[in-house]
Short mmCIF file of C-alpha atoms in Angstrom, two decimals:
data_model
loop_
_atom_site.label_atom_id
_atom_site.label_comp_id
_atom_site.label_asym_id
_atom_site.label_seq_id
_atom_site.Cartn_x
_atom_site.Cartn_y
_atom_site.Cartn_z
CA UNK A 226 105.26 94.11 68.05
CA UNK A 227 105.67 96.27 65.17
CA UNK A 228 109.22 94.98 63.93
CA UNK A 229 109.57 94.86 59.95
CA UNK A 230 105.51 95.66 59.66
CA UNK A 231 104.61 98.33 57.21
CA UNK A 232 102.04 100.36 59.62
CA UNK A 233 99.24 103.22 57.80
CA UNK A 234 97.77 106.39 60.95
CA UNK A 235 94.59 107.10 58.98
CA UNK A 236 94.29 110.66 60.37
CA UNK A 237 97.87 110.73 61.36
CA UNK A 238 99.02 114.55 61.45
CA UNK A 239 96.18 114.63 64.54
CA UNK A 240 97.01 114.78 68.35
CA UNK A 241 96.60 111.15 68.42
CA UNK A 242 98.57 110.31 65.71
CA UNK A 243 101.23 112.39 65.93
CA UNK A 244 101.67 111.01 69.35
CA UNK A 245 101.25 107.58 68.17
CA UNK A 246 104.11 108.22 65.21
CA UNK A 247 106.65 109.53 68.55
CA UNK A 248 106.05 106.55 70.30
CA UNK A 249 107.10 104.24 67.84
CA UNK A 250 109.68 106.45 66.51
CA UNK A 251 111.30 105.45 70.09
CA UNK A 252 111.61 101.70 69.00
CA UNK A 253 109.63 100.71 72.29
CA UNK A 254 106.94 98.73 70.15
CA UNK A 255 110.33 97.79 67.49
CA UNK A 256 111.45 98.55 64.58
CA UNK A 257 109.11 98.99 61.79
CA UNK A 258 109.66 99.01 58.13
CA UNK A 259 107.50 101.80 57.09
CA UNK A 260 105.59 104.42 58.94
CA UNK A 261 102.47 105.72 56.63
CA UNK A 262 101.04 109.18 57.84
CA UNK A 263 97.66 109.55 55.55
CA UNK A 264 95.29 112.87 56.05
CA UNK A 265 94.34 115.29 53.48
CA UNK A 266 96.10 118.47 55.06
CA UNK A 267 99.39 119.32 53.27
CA UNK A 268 100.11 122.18 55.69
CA UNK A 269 99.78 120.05 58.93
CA UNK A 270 101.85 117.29 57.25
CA UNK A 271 104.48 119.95 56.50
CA UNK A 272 104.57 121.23 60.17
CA UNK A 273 104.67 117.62 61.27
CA UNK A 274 108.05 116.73 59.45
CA UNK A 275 109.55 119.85 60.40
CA UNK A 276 108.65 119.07 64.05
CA UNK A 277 110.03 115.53 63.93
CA UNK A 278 113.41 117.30 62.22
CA UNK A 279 113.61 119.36 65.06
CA UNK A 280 112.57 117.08 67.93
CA UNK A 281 115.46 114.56 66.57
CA UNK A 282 117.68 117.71 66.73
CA UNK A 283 117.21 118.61 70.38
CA UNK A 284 116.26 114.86 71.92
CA UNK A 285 117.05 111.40 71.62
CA UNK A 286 113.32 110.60 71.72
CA UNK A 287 113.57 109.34 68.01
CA UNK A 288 116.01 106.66 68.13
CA UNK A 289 116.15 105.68 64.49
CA UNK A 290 118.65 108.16 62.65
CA UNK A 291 116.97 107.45 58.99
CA UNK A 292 113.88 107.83 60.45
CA UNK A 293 113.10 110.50 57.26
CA UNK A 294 113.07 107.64 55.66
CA UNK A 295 110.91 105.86 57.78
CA UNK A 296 108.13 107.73 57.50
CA UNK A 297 105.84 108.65 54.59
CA UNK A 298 103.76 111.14 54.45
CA UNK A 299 100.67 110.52 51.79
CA UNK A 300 97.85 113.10 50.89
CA UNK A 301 94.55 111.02 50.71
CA UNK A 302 90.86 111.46 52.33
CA UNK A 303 89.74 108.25 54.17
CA UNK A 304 86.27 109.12 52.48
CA UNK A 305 87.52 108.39 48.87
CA UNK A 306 87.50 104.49 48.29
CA UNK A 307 90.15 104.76 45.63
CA UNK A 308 92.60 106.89 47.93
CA UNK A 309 92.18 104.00 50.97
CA UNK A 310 93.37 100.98 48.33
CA UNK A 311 96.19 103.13 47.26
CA UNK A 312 96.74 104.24 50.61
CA UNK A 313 96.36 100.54 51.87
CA UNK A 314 97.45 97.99 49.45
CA UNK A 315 101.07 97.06 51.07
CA UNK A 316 100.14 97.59 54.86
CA UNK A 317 100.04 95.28 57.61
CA UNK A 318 99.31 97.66 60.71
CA UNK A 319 96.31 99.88 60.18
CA UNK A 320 95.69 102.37 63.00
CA UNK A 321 92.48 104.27 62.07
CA UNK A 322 92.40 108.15 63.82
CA UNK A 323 90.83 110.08 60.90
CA UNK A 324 87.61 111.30 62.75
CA UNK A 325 85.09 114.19 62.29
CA UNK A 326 85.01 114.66 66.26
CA UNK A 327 83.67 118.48 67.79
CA UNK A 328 80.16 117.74 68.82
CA UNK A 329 78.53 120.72 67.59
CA UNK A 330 80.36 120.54 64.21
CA UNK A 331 78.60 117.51 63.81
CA UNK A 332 75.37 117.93 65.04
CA UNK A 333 75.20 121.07 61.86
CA UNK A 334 76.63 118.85 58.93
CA UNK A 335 76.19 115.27 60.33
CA UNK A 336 76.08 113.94 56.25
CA UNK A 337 80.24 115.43 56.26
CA UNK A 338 80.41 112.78 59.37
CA UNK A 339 78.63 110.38 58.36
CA UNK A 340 81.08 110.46 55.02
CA UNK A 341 84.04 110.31 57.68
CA UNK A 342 83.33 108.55 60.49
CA UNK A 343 81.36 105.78 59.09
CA UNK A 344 81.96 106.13 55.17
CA UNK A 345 85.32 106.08 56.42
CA UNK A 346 85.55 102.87 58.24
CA UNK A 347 83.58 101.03 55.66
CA UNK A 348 86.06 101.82 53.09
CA UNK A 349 89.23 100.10 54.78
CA UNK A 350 87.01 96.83 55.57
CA UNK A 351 86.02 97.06 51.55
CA UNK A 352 89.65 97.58 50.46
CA UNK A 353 90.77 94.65 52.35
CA UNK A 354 88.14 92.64 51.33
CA UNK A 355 87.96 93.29 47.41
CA UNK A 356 91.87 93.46 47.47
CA UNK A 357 92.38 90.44 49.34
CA UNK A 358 94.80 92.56 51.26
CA UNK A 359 97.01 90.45 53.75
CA UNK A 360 96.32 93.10 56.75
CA UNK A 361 97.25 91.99 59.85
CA UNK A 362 95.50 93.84 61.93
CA UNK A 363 92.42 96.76 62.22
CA UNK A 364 92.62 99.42 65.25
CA UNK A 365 89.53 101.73 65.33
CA UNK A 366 89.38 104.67 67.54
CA UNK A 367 86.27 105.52 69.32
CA UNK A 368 85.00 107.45 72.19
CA UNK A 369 83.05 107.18 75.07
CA UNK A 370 80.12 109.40 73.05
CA UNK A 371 79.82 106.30 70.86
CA UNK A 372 78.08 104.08 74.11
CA UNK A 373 74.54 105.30 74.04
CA UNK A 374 74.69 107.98 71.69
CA UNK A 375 72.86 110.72 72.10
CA UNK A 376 74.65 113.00 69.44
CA UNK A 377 75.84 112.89 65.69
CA UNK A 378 79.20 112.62 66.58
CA UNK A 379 78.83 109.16 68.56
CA UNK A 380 76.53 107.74 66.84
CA UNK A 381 78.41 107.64 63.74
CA UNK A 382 81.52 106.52 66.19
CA UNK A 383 79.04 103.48 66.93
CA UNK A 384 78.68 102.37 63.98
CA UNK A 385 82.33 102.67 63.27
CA UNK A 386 82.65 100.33 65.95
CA UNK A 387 79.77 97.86 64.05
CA UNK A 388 81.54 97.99 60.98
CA UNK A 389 85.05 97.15 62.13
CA UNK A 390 83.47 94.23 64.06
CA UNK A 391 81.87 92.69 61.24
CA UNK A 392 85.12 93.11 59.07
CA UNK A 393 86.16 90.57 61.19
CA UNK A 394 83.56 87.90 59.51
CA UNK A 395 84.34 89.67 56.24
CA UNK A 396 88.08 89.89 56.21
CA UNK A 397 88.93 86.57 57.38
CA UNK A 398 93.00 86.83 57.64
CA UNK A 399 92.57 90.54 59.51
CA UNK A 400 91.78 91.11 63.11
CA UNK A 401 89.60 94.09 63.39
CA UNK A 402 89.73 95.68 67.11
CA UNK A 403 88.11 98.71 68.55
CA UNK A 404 89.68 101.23 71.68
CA UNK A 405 86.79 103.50 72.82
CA UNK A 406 88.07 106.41 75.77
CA UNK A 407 87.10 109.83 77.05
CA UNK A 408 88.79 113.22 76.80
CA UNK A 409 92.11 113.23 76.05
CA UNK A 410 93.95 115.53 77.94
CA UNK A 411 94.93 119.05 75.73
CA UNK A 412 94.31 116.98 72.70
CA UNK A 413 93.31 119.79 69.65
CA UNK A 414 89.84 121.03 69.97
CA UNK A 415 89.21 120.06 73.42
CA UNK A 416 88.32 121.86 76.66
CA UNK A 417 91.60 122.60 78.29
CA UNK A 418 93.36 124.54 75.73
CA UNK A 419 89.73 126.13 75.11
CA UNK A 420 90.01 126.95 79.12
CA UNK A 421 93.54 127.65 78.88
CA UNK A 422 93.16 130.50 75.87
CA UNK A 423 90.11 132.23 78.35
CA UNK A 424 91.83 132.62 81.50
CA UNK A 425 95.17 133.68 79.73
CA UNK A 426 92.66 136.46 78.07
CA UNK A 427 91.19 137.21 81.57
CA UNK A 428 87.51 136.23 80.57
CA UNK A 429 84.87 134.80 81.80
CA UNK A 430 85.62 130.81 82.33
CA UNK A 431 82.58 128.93 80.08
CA UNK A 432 81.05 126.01 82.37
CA UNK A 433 78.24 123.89 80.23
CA UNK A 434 76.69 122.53 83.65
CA UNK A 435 78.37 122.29 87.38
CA UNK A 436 77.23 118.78 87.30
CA UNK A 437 78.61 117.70 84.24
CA UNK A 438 81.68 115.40 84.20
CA UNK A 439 84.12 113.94 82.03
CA UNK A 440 86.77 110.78 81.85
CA UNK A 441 89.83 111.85 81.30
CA UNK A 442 93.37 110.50 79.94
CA UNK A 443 96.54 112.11 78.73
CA UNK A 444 97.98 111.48 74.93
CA UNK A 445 100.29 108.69 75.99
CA UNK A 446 98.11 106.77 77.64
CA UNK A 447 95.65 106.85 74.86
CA UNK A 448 98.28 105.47 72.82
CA UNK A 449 98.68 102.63 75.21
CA UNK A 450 95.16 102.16 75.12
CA UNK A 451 95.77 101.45 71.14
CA UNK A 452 99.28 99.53 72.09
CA UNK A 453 97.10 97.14 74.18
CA UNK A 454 94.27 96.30 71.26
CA UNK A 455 97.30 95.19 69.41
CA UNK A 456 98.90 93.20 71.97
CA UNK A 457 96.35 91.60 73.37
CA UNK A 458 92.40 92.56 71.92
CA UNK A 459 90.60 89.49 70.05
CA UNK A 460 88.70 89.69 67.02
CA UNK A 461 86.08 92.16 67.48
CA UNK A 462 86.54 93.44 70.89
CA UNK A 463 86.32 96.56 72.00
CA UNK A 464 89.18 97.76 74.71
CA UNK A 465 88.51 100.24 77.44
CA UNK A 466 91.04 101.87 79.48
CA UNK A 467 90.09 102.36 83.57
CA UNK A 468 90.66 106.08 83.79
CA UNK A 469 89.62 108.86 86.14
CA UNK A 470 86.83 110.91 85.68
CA UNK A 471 86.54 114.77 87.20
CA UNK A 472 83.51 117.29 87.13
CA UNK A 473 84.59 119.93 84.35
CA UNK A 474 83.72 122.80 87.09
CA UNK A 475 86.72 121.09 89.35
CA UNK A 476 88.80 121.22 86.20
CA UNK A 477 88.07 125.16 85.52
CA UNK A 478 88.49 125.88 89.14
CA UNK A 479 92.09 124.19 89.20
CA UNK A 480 92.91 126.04 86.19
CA UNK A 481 91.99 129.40 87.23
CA UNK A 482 93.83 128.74 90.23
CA UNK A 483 94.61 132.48 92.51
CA UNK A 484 93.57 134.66 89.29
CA UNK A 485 90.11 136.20 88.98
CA UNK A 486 88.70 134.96 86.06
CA UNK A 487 84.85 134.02 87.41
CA UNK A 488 83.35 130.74 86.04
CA UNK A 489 80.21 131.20 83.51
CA UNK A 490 77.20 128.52 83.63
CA UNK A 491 76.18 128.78 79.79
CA UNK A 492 73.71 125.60 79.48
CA UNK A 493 74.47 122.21 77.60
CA UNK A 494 75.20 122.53 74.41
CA UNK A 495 73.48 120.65 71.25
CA UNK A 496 73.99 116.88 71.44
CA UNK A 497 76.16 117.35 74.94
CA UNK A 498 75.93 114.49 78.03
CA UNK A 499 76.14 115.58 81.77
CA UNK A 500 77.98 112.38 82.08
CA UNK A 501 79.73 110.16 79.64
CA UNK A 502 79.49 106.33 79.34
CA UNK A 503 82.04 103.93 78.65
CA UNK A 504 80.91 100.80 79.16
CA UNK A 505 76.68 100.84 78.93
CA UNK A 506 74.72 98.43 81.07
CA UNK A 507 74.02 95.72 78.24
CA UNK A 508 77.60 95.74 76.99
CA UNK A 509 78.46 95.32 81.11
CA UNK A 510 77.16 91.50 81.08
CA UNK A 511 79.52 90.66 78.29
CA UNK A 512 82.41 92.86 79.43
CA UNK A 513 85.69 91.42 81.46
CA UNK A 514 88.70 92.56 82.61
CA UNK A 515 92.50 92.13 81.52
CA UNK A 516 95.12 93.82 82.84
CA UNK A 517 94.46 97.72 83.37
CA UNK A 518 91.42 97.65 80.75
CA UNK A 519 88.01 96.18 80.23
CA UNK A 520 87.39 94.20 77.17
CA UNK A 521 84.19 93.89 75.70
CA UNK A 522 83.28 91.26 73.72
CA UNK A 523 81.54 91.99 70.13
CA UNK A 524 77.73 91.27 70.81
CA UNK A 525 77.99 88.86 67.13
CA UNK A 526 77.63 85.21 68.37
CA UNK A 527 79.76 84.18 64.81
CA UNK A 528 82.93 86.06 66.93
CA UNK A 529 81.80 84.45 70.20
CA UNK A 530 81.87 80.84 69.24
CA UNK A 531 84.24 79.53 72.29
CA UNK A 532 83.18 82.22 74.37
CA UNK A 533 85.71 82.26 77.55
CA UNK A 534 84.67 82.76 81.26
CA UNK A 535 83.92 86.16 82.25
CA UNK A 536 85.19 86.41 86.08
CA UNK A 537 85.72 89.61 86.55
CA UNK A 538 82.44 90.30 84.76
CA UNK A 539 80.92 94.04 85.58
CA UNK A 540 77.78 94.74 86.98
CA UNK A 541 76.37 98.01 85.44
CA UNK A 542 77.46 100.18 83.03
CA UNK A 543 80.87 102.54 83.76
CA UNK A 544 80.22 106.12 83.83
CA UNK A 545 82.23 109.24 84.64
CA UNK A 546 79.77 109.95 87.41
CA UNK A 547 80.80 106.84 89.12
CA UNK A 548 83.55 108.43 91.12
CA UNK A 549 84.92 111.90 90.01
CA UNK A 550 88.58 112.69 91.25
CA UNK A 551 88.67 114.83 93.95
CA UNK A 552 90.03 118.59 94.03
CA UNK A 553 93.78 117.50 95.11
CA UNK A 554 93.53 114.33 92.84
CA UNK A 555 92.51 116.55 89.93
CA UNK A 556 95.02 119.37 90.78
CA UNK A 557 98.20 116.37 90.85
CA UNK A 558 96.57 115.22 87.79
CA UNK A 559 96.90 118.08 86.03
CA UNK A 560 100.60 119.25 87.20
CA UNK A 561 101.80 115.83 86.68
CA UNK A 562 100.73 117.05 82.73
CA UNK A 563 102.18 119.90 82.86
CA UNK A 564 98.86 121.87 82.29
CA UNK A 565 98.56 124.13 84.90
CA UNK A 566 98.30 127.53 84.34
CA UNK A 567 101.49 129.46 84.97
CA UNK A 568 100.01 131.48 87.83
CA UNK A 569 103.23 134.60 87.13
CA UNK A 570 101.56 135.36 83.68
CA UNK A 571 99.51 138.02 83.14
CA UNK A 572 96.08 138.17 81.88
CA UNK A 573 96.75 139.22 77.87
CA UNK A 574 93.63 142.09 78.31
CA UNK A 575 94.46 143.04 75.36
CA UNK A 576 93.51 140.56 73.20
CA UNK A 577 90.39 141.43 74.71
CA UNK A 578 89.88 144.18 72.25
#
């Protein structure tokens, strides 16, 4: 799939992409020419290649021995249109994961997301465009807060979405597809190394609402969520994995396990959902499935000309209230990943201090 391509991880020294940059490194998706890793933060880039120098070490994960040559690690900032064409002009797998993405963050400086998230995305479709760039293909990463927005954060995801959709009518050589999913499982900045970091401290547990709930998916299968838009997604369609959902107070009380940290209701926080929304109920009509995901096509009748037979057509929209794992499902879930807490520990009270 990616044999001989010259691939670009917009935001590549994240979770995602530093996931996404293993994966290949393992020659399951082939052998690419070069790997681009593009974000504007030396010291995480630094870490990175001393962690890949050190995972080659000690595993045969990474299966290419020059794979220091391989990979490229470029300072840039996906919000300066100069940096993206520099960045951009001899690539022919774009995978875009540079994202302003904590909620609150965003609801307090939504113009810095805005210059991200949707500034962003609008400068790869212009670089291919005014270049003429022979891209093969656009992968944009969303999130389930982008369906129905309610907060800063999504709604500039949504628009990401828009924007990589139309490149499709303004880019005519490049296929421009979008993966939208829920939490990712211990991904930076989410809630179960926030969880983790309390009950190691033996505080208080933070709950936003007992009936809140969230979908949820490790790193790895994110990445295959990406692998399949590649593979298989059309021009402006937007590829949902099917993935459990759990109610975050489920998720605490499997963490905390036997210890005696109590749970803490503290209220929904600015721009927050009780439930998330992958799929909405106007996007459902237009929405089939393939495989293990949903595809939905783009709502643009220029990208539905020859519009194929939706069979397995949903009925309303797909929300993490729809079926929550149970207890035991969430508990398996969560050992399975390794992310348990290791119940022998104890608490660090100091750091309480």
């Amino acid at each position: 799939m990616l044999t001989g391509r010259r691939v670009l991880i917009t935001g590549g020294t994240g979770s995602l992409g530093k996931t996404l940059v293993k994966r290949i490194l393992t020659g399951e998706l082939g052998r690419p020419e070069k790997i681009t890793v593009f974000s504007r933060d030396e010291a995480k880039q630094h870490d990175m290649r001393n962690e890949l120098s050190e995972r080659h070490a000690a595993t045969d994960e990474v299966v290419f021995d020059d794979y220091k040559n391989l990979i490229d690690f470029r300072i840039g900032d996906i919000r300066d249109y100069d940096s993206v064409c520099s960045a951009i002009r001899r690539c022919d797998v774009i995978f875009n994961a540079a994202a302003m993405k904590q909620v609150p963050t965003c609801e307090y400086v939504p113009g810095e997301a805005v210059l991200t998230n949707v500034m962003g995305a609008n400068n790869i479709v212009r670089a291919i465009s005014n270049l003429n760039l022979k891209v093969e293909v656009v992968v944009g990463i969303s999130t389930d807060k982008a369906c129905k927005p309610v907060n800063v954060m999504g709604m500039t995801k949504s628009i990401q979405e828009r924007i990589f959709i139309t490149g499709n009518l303004e880019c005519k050589n490049t296929r421009f597809v979008n993966v939208r999913y829920g939490n990712v499982l211990a991904s930076r900045g989410s809630v179960i190394p926030f969880f983790h970091q309390q009950i190691l401290k033996g505080r208080a547990v933070t709950v936003t609402s007992r009936e809140m709930t969230r979908f949820l998916l490790n790193l790895n299968s994110a990445v295959d969520v990406i692998i399949e838009a590649v593979q298989s997604g059309k021009p402006g369609e937007t590829i949902i994995p099917i993935v459990p959902s759990a109610r975050m107070i489920d998720l605490a009380e499997a963490l905390i396990g036997d210890r005696k940290n109590p749970i803490e209701i503290t209220g929904v926080r600015p721009g927050e959902k009780i439930h998330e929304i992958l799929i909405s109920e106007e996007e459902a009509h237009r929405t089939y499935r393939r495989n293990e995901y949903y595809a939905i096509k783009p709502m643009l009748p220029d990208l539905n000309s020859n519009p194929e037979v939706l069979l397995n057509e949903i009925s309303k929209e797909y929300s993490s209230a729809d079926s929550p794992m149970t207890k035991d499902q969430l508990a398996k879930l969560l050992t399975e990943n390794c992310l348990l807490v290791d119940q022998s520990r104890p608490p660090e009270l100091e750091m309480l201090q």
